Short mmCIF file of C-alpha atoms and ligand atoms in Angstrom, two decimals:
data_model
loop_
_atom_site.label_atom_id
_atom_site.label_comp_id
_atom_site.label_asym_id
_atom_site.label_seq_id
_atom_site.Cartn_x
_atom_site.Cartn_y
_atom_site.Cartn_z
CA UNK W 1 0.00 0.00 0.00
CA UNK W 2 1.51 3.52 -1.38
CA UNK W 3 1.50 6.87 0.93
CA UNK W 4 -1.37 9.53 0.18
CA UNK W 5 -0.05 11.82 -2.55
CA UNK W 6 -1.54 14.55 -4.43
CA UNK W 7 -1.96 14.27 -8.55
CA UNK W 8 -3.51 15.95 -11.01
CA UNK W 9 -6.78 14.46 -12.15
CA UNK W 10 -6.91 11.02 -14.08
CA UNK W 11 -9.02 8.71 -15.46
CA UNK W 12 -7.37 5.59 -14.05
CA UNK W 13 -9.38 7.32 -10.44
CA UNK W 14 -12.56 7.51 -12.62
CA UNK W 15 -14.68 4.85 -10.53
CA UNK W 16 -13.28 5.99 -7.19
CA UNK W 17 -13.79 9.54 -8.18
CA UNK W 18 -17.48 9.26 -8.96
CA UNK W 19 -18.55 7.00 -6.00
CA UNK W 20 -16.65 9.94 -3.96
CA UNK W 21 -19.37 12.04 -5.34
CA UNK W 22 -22.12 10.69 -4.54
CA UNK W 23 -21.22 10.84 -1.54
CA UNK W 24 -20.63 14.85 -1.58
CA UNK W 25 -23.94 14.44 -3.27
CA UNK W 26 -25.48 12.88 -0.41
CA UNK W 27 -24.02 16.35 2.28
CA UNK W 28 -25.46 18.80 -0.49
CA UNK W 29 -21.86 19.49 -2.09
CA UNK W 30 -21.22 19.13 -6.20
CA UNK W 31 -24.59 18.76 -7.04
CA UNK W 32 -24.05 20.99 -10.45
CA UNK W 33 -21.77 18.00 -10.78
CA UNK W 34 -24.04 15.22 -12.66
CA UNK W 35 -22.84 11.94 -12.15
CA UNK W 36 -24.42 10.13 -14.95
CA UNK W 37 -23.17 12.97 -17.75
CA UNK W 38 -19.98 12.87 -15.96
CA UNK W 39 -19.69 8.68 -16.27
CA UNK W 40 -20.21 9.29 -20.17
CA UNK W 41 -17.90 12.10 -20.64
CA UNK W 42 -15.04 11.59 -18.02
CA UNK W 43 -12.01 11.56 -20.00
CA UNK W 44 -13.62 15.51 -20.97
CA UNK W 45 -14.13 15.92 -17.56
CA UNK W 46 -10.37 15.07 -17.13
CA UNK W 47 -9.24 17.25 -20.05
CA UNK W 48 -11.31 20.88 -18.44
CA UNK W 49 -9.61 19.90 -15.28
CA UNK W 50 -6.33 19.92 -16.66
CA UNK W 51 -6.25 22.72 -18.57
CA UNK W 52 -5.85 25.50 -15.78
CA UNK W 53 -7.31 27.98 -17.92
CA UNK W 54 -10.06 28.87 -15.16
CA UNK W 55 -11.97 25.50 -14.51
CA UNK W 56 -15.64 27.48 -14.54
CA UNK W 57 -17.08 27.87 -11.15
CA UNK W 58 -20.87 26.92 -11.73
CA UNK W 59 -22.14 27.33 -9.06
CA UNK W 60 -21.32 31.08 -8.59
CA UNK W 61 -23.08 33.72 -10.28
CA UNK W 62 -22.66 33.99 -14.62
CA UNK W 63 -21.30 37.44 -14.11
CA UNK W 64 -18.45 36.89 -11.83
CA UNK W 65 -14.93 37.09 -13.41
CA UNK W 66 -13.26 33.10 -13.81
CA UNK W 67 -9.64 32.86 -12.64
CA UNK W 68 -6.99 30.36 -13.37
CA UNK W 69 -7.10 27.11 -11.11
CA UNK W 70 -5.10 24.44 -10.61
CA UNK W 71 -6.99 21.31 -9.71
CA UNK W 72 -5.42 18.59 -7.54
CA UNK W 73 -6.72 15.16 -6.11
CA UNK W 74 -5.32 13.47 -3.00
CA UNK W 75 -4.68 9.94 -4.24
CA UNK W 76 -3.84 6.65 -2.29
CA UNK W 77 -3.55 3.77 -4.98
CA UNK W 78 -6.43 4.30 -7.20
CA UNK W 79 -8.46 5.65 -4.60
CA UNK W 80 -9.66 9.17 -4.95
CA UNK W 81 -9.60 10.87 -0.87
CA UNK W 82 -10.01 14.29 -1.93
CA UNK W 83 -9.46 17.66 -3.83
CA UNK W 84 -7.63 21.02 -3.72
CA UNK W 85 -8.15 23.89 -5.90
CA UNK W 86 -5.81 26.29 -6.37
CA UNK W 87 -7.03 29.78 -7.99
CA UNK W 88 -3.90 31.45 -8.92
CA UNK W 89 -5.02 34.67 -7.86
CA UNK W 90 -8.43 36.39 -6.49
CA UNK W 91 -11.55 38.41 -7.85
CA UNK W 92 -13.66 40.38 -5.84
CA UNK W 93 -15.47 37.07 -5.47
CA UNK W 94 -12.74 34.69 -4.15
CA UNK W 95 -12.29 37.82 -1.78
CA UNK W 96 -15.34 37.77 0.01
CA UNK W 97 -15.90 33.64 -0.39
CA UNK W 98 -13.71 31.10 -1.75
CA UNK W 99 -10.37 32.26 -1.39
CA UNK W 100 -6.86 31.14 -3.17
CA UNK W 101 -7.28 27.92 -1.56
CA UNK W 102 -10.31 25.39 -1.31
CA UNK W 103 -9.95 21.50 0.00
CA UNK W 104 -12.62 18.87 0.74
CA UNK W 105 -11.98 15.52 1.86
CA UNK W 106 -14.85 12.39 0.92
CA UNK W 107 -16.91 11.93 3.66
CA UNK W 108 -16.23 8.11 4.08
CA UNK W 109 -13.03 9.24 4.25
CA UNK W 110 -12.55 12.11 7.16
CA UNK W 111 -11.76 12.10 10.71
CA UNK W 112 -8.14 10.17 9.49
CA UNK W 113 -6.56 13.06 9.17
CA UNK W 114 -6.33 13.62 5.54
CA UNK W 115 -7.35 17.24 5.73
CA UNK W 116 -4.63 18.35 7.20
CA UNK W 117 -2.64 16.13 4.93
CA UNK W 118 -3.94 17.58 1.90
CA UNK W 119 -3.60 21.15 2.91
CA UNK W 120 0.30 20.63 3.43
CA UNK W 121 0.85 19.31 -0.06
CA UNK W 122 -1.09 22.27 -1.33
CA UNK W 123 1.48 24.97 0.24
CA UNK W 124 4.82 24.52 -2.01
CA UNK W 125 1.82 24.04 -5.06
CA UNK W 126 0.57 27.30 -4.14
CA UNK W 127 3.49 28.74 -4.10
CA UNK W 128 5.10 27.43 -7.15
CA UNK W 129 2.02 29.45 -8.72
CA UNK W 130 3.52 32.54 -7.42
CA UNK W 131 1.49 32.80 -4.33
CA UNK W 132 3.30 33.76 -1.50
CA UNK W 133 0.45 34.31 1.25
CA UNK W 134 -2.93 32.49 0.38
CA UNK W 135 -6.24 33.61 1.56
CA UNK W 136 -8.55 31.17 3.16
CA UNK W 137 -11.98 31.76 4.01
CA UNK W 138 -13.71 29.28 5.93
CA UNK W 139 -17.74 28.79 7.85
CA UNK W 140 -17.02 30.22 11.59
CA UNK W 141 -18.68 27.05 12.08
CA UNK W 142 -16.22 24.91 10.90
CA UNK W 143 -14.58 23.64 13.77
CA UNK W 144 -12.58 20.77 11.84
CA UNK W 145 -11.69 23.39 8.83
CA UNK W 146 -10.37 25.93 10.93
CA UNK W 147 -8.18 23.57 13.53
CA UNK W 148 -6.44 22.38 10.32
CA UNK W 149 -5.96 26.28 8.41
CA UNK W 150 -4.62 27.19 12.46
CA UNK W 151 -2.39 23.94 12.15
CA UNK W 152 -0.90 24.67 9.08
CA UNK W 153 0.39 28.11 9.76
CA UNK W 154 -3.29 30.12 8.80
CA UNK W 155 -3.47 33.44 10.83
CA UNK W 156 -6.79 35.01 11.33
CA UNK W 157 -7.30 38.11 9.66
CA UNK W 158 -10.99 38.47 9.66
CA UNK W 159 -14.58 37.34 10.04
CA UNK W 160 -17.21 39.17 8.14
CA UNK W 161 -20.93 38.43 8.96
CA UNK W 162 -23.54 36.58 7.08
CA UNK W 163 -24.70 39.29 4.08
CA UNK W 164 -27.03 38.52 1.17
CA UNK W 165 -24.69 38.02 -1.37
CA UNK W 166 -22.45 35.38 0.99
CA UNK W 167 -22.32 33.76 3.52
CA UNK W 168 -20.34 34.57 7.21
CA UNK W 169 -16.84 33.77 6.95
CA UNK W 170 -14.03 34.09 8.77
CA UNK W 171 -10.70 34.89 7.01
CA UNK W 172 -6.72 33.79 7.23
CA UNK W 173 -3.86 34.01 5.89
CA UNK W 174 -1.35 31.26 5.29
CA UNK W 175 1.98 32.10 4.38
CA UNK W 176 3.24 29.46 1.37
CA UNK W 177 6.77 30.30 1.30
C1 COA S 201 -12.84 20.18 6.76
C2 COA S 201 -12.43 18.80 6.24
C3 COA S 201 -11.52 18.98 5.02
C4 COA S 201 -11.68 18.06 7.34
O1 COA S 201 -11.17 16.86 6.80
P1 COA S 201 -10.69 15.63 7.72
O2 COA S 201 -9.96 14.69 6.85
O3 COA S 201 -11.83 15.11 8.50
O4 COA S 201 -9.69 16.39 8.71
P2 COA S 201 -8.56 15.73 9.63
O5 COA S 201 -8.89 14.29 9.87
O6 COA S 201 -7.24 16.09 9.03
O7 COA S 201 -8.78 16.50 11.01
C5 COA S 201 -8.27 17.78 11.16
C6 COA S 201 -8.37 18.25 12.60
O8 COA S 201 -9.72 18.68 12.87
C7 COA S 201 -10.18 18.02 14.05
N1 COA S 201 -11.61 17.84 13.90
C8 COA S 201 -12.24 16.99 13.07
N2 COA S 201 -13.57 17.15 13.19
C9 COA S 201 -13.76 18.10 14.13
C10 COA S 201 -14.91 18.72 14.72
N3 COA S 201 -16.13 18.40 14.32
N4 COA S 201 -14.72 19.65 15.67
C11 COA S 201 -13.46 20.01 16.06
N5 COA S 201 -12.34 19.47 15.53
C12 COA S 201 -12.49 18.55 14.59
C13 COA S 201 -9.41 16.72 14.11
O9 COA S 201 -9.38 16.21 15.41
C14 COA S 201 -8.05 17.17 13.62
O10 COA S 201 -7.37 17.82 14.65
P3 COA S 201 -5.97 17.23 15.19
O11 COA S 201 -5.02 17.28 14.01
O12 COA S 201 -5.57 18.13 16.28
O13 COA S 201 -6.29 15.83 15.64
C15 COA S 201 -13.68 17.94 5.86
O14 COA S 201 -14.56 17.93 6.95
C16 COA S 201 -14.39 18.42 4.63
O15 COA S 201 -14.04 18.05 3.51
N6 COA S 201 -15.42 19.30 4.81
C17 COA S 201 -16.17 19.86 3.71
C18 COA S 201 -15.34 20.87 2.92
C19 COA S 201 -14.74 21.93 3.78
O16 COA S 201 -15.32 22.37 4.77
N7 COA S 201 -13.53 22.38 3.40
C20 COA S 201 -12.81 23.42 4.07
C21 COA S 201 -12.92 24.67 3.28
S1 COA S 201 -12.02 26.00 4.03
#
């Protein structure tokens, strides 16, 4: 059995990859994310991933400004644990919600510390982009989130309320260097 490691998205994690989402399916996340179309078309799905032109963010609004991302998955043999996306830098969007940085872990999957894990690896990615500090913006409420952004060097900058355009989120920086 191989150690965790964090690749950019394949096919060979193609069944792994879309049992992991229905799962996030399940807790309300991806669900612009259709797994059927996505079983039919994955090696496309592979290809937009990949190209780190600005992978489009669907769910946010048509009008907002896409930015370059880089898209990586934490791997362990073929399994798929979980994905980081990098946005090489921020619009007025990533600002307020969404930040440079953005990492989910399955569900079946958390609690073994592979959130923390993932968040590492994503640091000297981050910045080999060119980012030196990266902004984080995470639910006040997210207890598990936050312990790891505090673990890995994150220091609290902010925390902006609930508005009707987003929602409350508390801000840190995390230096990459
Ligand atoms: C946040 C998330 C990535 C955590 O993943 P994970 O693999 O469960 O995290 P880890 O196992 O590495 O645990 C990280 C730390 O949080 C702690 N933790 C886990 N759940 C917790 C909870 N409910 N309350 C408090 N602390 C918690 C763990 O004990 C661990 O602390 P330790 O290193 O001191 O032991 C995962 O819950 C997730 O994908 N959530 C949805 C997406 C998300 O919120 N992403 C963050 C965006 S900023």
């Amino acid at each position: 059995m191989s150690a965790s490691k964090l690749v950019r998205p394949a096919a060979n994690y193609k069944e792994s990859f879309l049992e992991a989402l229905h799962e996030y399916h399940q807790e309300g996340n991806f669900l612009y994310k259709d797994i059927a179309l996505l079983k039919n078309s994955f090696n496309d799905y592979i290809k937009e991933l990949r190209a780190e032109r600005g992978h489009p963010h669907q769910p946010y609004q048509k009008w907002v400004e896409p930015v370059p991302e880089t898209v990586t998955w934490l791997v362990k043999d073929t399994d798929y644990i979980g994905t980081v996306d990098i946005r090489h830098r921020l619009n007025w969007h990533l600002e307020k919600w969404g930040g440079h940085i953005h990492f989910i872990i399955r569900p079946s999957m958390r609690g073994m510390g592979f959130g923390r894990k993932i968040l590492l690896k994503a640091m000297p990615i981050a910045n080999y982009l060119g980012i030196e500090k990266a902004l984080l913006t995470v639910d006040p409420a997210n207890a598990a989130a936050i312990r790891i952004i505090e673990s890995c060097g994150g220091v609290f900058q902010d925390e902006f309320p609930e508005t009707n355009q987003f929602p409350a989120r508390k801000c840190y920086l995390l230096d990459c260097t």
